[in-house]
XYZ file of C-alpha atoms in Angstrom:
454
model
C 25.403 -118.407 -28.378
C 23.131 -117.226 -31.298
C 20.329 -120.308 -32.106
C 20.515 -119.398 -36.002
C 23.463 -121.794 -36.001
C 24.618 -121.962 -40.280
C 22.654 -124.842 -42.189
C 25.061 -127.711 -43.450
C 25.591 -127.986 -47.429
C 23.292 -130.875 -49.142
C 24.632 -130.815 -52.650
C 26.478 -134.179 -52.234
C 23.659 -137.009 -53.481
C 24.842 -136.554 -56.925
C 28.416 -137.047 -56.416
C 30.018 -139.920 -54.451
C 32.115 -139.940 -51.420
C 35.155 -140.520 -53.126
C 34.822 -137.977 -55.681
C 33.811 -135.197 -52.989
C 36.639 -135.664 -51.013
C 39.094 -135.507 -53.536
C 37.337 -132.017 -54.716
C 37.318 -130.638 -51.550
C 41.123 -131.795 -50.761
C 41.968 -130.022 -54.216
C 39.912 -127.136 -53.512
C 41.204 -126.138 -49.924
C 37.690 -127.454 -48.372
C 34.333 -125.131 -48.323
C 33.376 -122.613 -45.776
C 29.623 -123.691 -44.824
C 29.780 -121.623 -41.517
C 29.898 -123.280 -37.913
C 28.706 -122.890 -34.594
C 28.106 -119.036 -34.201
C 29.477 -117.821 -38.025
C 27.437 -114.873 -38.924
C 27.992 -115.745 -42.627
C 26.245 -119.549 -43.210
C 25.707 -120.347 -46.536
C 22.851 -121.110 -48.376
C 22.295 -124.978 -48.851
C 23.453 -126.570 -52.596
C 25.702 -122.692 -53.081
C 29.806 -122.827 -52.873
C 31.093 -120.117 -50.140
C 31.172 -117.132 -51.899
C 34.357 -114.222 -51.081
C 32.459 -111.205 -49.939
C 33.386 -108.456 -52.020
C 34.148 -104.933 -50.596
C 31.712 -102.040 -51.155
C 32.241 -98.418 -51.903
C 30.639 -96.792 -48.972
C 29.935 -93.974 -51.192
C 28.404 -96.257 -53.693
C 25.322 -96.564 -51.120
C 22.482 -94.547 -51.608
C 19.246 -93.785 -49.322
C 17.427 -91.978 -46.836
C 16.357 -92.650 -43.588
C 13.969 -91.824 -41.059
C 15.737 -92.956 -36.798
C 12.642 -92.946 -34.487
C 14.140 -92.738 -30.885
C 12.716 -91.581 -27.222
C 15.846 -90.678 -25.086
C 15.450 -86.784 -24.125
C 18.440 -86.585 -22.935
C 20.415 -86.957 -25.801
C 21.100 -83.545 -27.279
C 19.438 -83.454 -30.977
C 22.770 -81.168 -31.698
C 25.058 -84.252 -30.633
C 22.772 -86.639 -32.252
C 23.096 -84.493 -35.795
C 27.013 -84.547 -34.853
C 27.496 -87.959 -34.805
C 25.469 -88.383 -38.466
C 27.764 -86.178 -39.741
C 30.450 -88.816 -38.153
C 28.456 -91.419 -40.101
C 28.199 -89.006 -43.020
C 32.459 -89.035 -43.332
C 32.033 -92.600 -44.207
C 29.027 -92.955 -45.802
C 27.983 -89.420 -47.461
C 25.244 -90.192 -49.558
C 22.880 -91.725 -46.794
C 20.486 -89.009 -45.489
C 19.910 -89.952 -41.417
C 16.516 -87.680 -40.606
C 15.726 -87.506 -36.960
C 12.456 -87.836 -34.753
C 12.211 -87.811 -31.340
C 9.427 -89.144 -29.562
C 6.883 -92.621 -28.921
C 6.334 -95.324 -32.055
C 2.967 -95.737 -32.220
C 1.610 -92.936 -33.463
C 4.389 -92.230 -36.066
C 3.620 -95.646 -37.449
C -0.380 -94.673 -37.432
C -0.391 -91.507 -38.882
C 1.538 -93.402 -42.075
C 5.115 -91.944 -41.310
C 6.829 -95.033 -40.340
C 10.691 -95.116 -39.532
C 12.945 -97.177 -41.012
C 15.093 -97.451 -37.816
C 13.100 -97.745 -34.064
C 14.818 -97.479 -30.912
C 13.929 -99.682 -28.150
C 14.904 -99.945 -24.559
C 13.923 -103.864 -24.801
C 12.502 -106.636 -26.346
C 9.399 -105.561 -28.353
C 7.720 -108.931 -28.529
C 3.839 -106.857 -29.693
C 5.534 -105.679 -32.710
C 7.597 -108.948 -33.623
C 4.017 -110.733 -33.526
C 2.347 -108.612 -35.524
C 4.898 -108.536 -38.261
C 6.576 -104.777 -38.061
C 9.979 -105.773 -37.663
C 12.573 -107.330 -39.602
C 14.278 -110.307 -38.078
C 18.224 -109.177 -38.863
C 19.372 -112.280 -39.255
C 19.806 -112.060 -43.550
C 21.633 -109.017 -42.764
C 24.094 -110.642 -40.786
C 24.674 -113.555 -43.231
C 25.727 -111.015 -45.810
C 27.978 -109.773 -43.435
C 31.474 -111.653 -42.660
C 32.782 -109.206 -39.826
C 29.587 -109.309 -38.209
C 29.408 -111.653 -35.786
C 26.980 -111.988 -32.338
C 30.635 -113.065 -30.621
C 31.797 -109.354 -31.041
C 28.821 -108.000 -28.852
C 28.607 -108.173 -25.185
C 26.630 -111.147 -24.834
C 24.006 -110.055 -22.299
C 22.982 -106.873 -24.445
C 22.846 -109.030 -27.269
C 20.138 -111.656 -26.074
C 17.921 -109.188 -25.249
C 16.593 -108.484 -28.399
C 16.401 -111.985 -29.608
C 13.457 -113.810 -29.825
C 12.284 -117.635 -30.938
C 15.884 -117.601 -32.829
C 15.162 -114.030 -34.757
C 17.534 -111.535 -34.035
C 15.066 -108.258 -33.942
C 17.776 -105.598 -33.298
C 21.089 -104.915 -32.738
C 22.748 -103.189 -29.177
C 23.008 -99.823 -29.696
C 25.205 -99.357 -26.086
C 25.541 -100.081 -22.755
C 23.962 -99.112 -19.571
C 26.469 -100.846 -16.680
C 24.415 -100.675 -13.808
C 25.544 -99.690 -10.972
C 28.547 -98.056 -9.696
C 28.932 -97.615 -6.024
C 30.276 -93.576 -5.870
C 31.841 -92.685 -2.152
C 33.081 -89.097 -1.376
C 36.459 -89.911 0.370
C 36.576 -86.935 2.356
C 32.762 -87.811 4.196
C 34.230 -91.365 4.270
C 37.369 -90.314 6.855
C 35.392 -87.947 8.544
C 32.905 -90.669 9.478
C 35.536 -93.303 9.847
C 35.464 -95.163 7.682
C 38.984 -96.101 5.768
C 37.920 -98.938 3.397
C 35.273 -99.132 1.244
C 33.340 -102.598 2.887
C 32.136 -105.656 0.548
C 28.696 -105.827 0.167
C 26.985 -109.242 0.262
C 23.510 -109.082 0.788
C 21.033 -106.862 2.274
C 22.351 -106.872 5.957
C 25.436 -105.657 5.763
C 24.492 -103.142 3.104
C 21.428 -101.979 5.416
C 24.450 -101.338 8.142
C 26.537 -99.612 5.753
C 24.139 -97.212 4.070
C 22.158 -96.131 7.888
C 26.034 -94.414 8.502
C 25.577 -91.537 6.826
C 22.064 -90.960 7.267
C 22.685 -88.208 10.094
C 20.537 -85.873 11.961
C 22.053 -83.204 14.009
C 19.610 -80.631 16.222
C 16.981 -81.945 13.666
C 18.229 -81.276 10.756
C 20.378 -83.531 7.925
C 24.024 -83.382 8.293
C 24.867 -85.831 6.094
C 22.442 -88.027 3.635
C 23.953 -91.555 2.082
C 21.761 -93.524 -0.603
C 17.715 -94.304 -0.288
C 18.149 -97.629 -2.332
C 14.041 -97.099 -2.505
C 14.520 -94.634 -5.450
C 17.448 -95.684 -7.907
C 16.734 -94.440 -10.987
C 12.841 -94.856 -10.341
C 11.434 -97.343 -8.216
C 11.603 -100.171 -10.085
C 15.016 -99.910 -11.444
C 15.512 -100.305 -7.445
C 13.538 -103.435 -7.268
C 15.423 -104.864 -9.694
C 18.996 -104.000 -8.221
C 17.799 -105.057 -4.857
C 16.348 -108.018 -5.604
C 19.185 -109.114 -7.149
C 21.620 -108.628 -4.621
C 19.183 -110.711 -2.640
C 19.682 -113.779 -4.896
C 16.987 -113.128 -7.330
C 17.708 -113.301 -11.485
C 15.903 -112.086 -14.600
C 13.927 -115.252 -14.485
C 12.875 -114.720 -11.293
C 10.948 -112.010 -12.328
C 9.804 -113.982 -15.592
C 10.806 -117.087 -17.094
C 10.155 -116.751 -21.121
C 10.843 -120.459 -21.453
C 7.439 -120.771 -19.381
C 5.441 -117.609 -19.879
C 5.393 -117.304 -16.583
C 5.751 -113.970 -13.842
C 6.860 -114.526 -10.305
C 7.117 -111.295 -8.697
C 5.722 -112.473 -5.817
C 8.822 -114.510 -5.351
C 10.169 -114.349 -1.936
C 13.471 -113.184 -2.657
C 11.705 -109.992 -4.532
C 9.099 -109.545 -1.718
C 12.250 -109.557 0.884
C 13.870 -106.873 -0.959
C 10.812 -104.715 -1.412
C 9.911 -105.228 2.673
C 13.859 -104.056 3.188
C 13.684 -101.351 0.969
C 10.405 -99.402 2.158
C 11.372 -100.465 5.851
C 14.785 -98.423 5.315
C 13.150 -95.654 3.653
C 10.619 -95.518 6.301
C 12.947 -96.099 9.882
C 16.552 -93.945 7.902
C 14.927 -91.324 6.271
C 13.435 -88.181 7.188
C 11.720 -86.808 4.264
C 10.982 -83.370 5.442
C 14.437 -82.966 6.560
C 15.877 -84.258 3.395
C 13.576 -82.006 1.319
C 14.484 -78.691 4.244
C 18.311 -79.898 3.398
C 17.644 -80.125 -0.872
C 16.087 -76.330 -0.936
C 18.696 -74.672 0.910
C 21.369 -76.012 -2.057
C 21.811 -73.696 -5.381
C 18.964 -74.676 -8.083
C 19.526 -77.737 -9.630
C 22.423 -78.771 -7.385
C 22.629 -82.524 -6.408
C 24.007 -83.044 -2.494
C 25.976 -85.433 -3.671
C 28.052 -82.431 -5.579
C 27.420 -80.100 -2.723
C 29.363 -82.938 -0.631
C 25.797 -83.509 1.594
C 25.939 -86.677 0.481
C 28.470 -89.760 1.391
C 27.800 -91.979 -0.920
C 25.272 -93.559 -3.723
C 24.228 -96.122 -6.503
C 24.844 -94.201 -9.683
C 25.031 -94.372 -13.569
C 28.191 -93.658 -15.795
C 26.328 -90.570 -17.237
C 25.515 -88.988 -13.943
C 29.184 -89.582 -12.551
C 30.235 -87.747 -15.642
C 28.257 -85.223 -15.165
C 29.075 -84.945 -11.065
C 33.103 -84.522 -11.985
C 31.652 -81.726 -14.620
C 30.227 -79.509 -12.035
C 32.748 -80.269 -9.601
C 35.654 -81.150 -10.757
C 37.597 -81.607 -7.331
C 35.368 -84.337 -6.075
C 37.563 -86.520 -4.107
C 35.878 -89.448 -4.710
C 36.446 -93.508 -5.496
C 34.449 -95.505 -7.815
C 33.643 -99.105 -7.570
C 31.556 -101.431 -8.753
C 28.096 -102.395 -7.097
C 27.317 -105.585 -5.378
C 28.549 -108.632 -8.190
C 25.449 -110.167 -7.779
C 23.627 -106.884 -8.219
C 25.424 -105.906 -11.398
C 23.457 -105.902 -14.560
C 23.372 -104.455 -18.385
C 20.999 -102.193 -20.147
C 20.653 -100.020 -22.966
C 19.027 -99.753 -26.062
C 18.921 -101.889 -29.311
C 17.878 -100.901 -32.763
C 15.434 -102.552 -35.387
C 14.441 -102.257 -38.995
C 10.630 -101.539 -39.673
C 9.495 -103.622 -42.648
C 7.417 -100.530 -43.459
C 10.354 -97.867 -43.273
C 12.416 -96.996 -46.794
C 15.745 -97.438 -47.877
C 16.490 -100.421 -45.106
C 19.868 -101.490 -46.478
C 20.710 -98.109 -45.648
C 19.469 -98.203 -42.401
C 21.426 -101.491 -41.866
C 24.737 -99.643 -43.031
C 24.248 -96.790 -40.490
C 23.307 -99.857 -37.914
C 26.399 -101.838 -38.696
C 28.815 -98.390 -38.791
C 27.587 -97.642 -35.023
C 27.283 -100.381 -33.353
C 30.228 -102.375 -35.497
C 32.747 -99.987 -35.947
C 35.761 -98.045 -33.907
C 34.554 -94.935 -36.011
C 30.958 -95.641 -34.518
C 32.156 -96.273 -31.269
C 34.200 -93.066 -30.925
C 31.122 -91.244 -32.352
C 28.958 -92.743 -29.498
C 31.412 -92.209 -27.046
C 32.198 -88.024 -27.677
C 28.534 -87.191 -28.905
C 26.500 -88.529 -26.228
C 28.328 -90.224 -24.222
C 27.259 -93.953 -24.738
C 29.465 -96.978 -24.350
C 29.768 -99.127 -27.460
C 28.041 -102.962 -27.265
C 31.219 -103.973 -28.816
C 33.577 -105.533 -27.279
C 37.499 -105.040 -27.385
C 37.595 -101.672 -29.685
C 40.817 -99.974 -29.836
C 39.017 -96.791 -28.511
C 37.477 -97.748 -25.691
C 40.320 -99.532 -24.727
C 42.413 -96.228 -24.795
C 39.359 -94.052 -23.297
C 39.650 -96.715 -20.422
C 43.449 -97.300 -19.514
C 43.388 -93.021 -19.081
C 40.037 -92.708 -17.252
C 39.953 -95.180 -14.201
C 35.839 -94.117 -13.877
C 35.350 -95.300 -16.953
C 37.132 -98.433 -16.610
C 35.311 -99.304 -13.817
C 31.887 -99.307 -15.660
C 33.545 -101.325 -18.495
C 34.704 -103.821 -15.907
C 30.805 -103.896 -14.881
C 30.046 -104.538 -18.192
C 31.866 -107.612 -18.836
C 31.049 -108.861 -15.444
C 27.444 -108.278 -15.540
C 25.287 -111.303 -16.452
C 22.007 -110.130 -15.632
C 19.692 -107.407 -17.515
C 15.730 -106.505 -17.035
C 13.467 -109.594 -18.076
C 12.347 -109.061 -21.462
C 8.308 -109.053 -21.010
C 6.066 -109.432 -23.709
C 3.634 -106.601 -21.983
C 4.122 -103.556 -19.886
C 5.097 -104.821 -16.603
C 5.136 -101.862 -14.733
C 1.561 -100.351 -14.906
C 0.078 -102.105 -11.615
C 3.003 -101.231 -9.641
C 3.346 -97.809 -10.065
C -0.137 -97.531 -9.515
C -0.093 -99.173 -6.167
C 3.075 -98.139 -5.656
C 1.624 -94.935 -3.327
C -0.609 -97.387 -1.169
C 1.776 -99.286 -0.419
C 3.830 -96.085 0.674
C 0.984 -94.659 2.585
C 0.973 -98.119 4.392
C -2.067 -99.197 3.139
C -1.376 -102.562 2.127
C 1.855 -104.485 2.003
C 4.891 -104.995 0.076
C 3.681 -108.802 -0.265
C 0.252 -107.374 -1.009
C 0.961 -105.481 -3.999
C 3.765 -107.864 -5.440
C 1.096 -110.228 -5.645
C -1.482 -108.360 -7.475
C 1.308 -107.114 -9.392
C 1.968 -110.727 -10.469
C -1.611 -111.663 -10.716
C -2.261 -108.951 -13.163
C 1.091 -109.657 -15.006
C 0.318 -112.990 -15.527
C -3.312 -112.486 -16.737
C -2.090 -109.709 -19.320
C 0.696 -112.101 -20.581
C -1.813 -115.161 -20.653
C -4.093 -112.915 -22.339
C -1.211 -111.728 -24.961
C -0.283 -115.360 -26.287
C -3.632 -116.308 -26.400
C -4.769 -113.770 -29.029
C -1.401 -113.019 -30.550
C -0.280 -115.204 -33.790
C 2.986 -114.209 -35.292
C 2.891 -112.856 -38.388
């Protein structure tokens, strides 16, 4: 529940009890905004009837800073031409590629695209909090948004950007042909990392020294951090396990983490033979996963890359659930307003048509592929009840309570540095979660101490 809760109206020393009520009896009572209203009015002002603008009527142009490479600039121009239906005198220019240097070499963007919560540029005054937006806004509302995505860019009751879409992580994928040849006829509940250690050593299988079959190394999901994550929270851990914002304060040295970091390196290290998994990789065709070339039984995987697997192979017997419950968790992206960038009513109409709108949503949806933060649109309501794939992702999405901790500094520069010492066995799992966590929390410590929010 948002924290920018609407202000009561204080207009009523002048005028006595009696007298009030009688007004507001005659007058069908006042509309001050309640507990989550995205449209609180202003203290001593009546509630005003938001009038309906020509989308025509609105004028600007726009400069969208994002970083995904995998989202096809031809798609990207497709869907502003979506937005452009709507809304076609708003220019949407395009640049792909890191912040910082647009924003020093004087070409700042009006819209930024982040993968989470910013707090550097909040502090030193770049971004707009979104929250005036909203109040102009009556069918805007934070209830509307999947509530995970939408706390993540919130911060000391500023809403600094709006969900863009959502990342449901992870499916569990299993080939159903490798599952009956290697016996097994249901698909097992995982609860922890025991019985998933037992199920994913199946189809790890050497014959005459060579692969036969490969399942999932839950070492590398989606880089080896994304695997932390996933791991350690099928082992009980949650985002504040990692770091609690309320205290400032990193645990990655927490057992629960270190446990799932030990299990993880021990199972990539006892289950899988690298130079027989790289021998097995080069004799496929160029670029083919084993998963499509049916080498491999099972694995963790993303809504894109499923989509894609079915692409190149369409006759992929396979079933499609979702991960762990307690491993389940949402990402994405969010957008943000620069205070430096042009035209930023603009910006917030081609914010609001995305990420507020079935017309956005479609847009998402056909152009690159992205699941809309919104929830219950008629669209991906129908997209769902025909695709059961897809439905399982959006029943990961409602179910998932969890997301990446929102940091206020790069988290992930000590680990990845250690990360091949710890691989070459030269010091522990333990070892490097705590340096990792004794570095975190200086850099942190460091952060608040000479950061003042502008």
């Amino acid at each position: 529940m948002l924290n920018n809760v609407a202000r009561k109206s204080s207009i009523w020393s002048l005028v006595s009890v009696l007298l009030l009520a009688l007004l507001v009896s005659a007058c069908g009572g006042s509309d001050t905004g309640g507990e989550g209203s995205a449209t609180p009015q202003p203290s001593g002002k009546p509630a005003e009837t938001a009038k309906k603008v020509d989308p025509a009527s609105i004028k600007g142009e726009i400069l969208w800073q994002y970083t995904v490479t995998v989202w096809p600039e031809a798609e990207i121009k497709n869907m502003i031409a979506d937005f452009n239906k709507t809304y076609p005198n708003i220019k949407v220019n395009i640049q792909l590629g890191p912040l910082d240097p647009m924003i020093a070499a004087g070409n700042v963007p009006t819209i930024a695209t982040f993968n989470r919560l910013e707090v550097n540029y909040i502090m030193d005054g770049l971004m707009e909090d979104l929250t005036p937006y909203m109040k102009k806004e009556p069918d805007f509302k934070a209830e509307q948004f999947n509530p995970t995505v939408w706390e993540i860019p919130r911060f000391e009751g500023g809403q600094y950007g709006i969900p863009m879409y959502l990342n449901p992580t992870y499916a569990l994928v299993y080939n159903n042909k490798i599952m009956n040849q290697y016996g097994e006829k249901s698909i097992p509940k995982l609860q922890g990392l025991k019985d998933t250690d037992e199920l994913f050593k199946k189809f790890w299988v050497m014959k005459n020294g060579e692969l036969e079959m490969t399942g999932d190394n839950p070492l590398f999901y989606y880089g080896n951090l994304s695997g932390l994550f996933f791991v350690s929270y099928l082992n009980g851990a949650d985002p504040k396990t990692f770091y609690n914002p309320d205290t400032k304060k990193a645990n990655f040295n927490d057992t629960k983490i270190v446990e799932a970091l030990e299990w993880m390196v021990r199972f990539n290290k006892e289950t899988v033979n690298a130079d027989a998994l790289a021998k097995m990789k080069a004799a496929l065709p160029k670029g083919t996963h084993p998963f499509v070339a049916e080498k491999q039984a099972m694995m963790v995987i993303t809504s894109n890359d499923l989509v894609a697997f079915k692409k190149a192979k369409p006759d992929l017997d396979l079933t499609v659930v979702p991960a762990p419950q307690a491993s389940l968790w949402n990402g994405g992206s969010n957008l943000a307003i620069l205070k430096g960038g042009k035209d930023k009513e603009a910006a917030w109409e081609f914010i609001k048509w995305m990420t507020n709108t079935e017309e956005g949503a479609a847009s998402l949806y056909n152009r690159l592929g992205l699941i809309t933060p919104k929830k219950d649109t008629k669209f991906m309501k129908d997209k769902a009840a025909s695709d059961p794939d897809l439905k399982v992702f959006m029943d990961i999405a409602n179910q998932a309570t969890k997301y990446i901790p929102q940091f206020p500094v790069a988290y992930d520069v000590e680990y990845k540095k250690l990360f091949p010492d710890m691989m070459a066995g030269k010091i522990t799992p333990k070892e490097l979660m705590d340096h990792v966590n004794k570095d975190l929390q200086a850099k942190i410590d460091e952060f608040y101490k000479t950061k003042v929010k502008k």
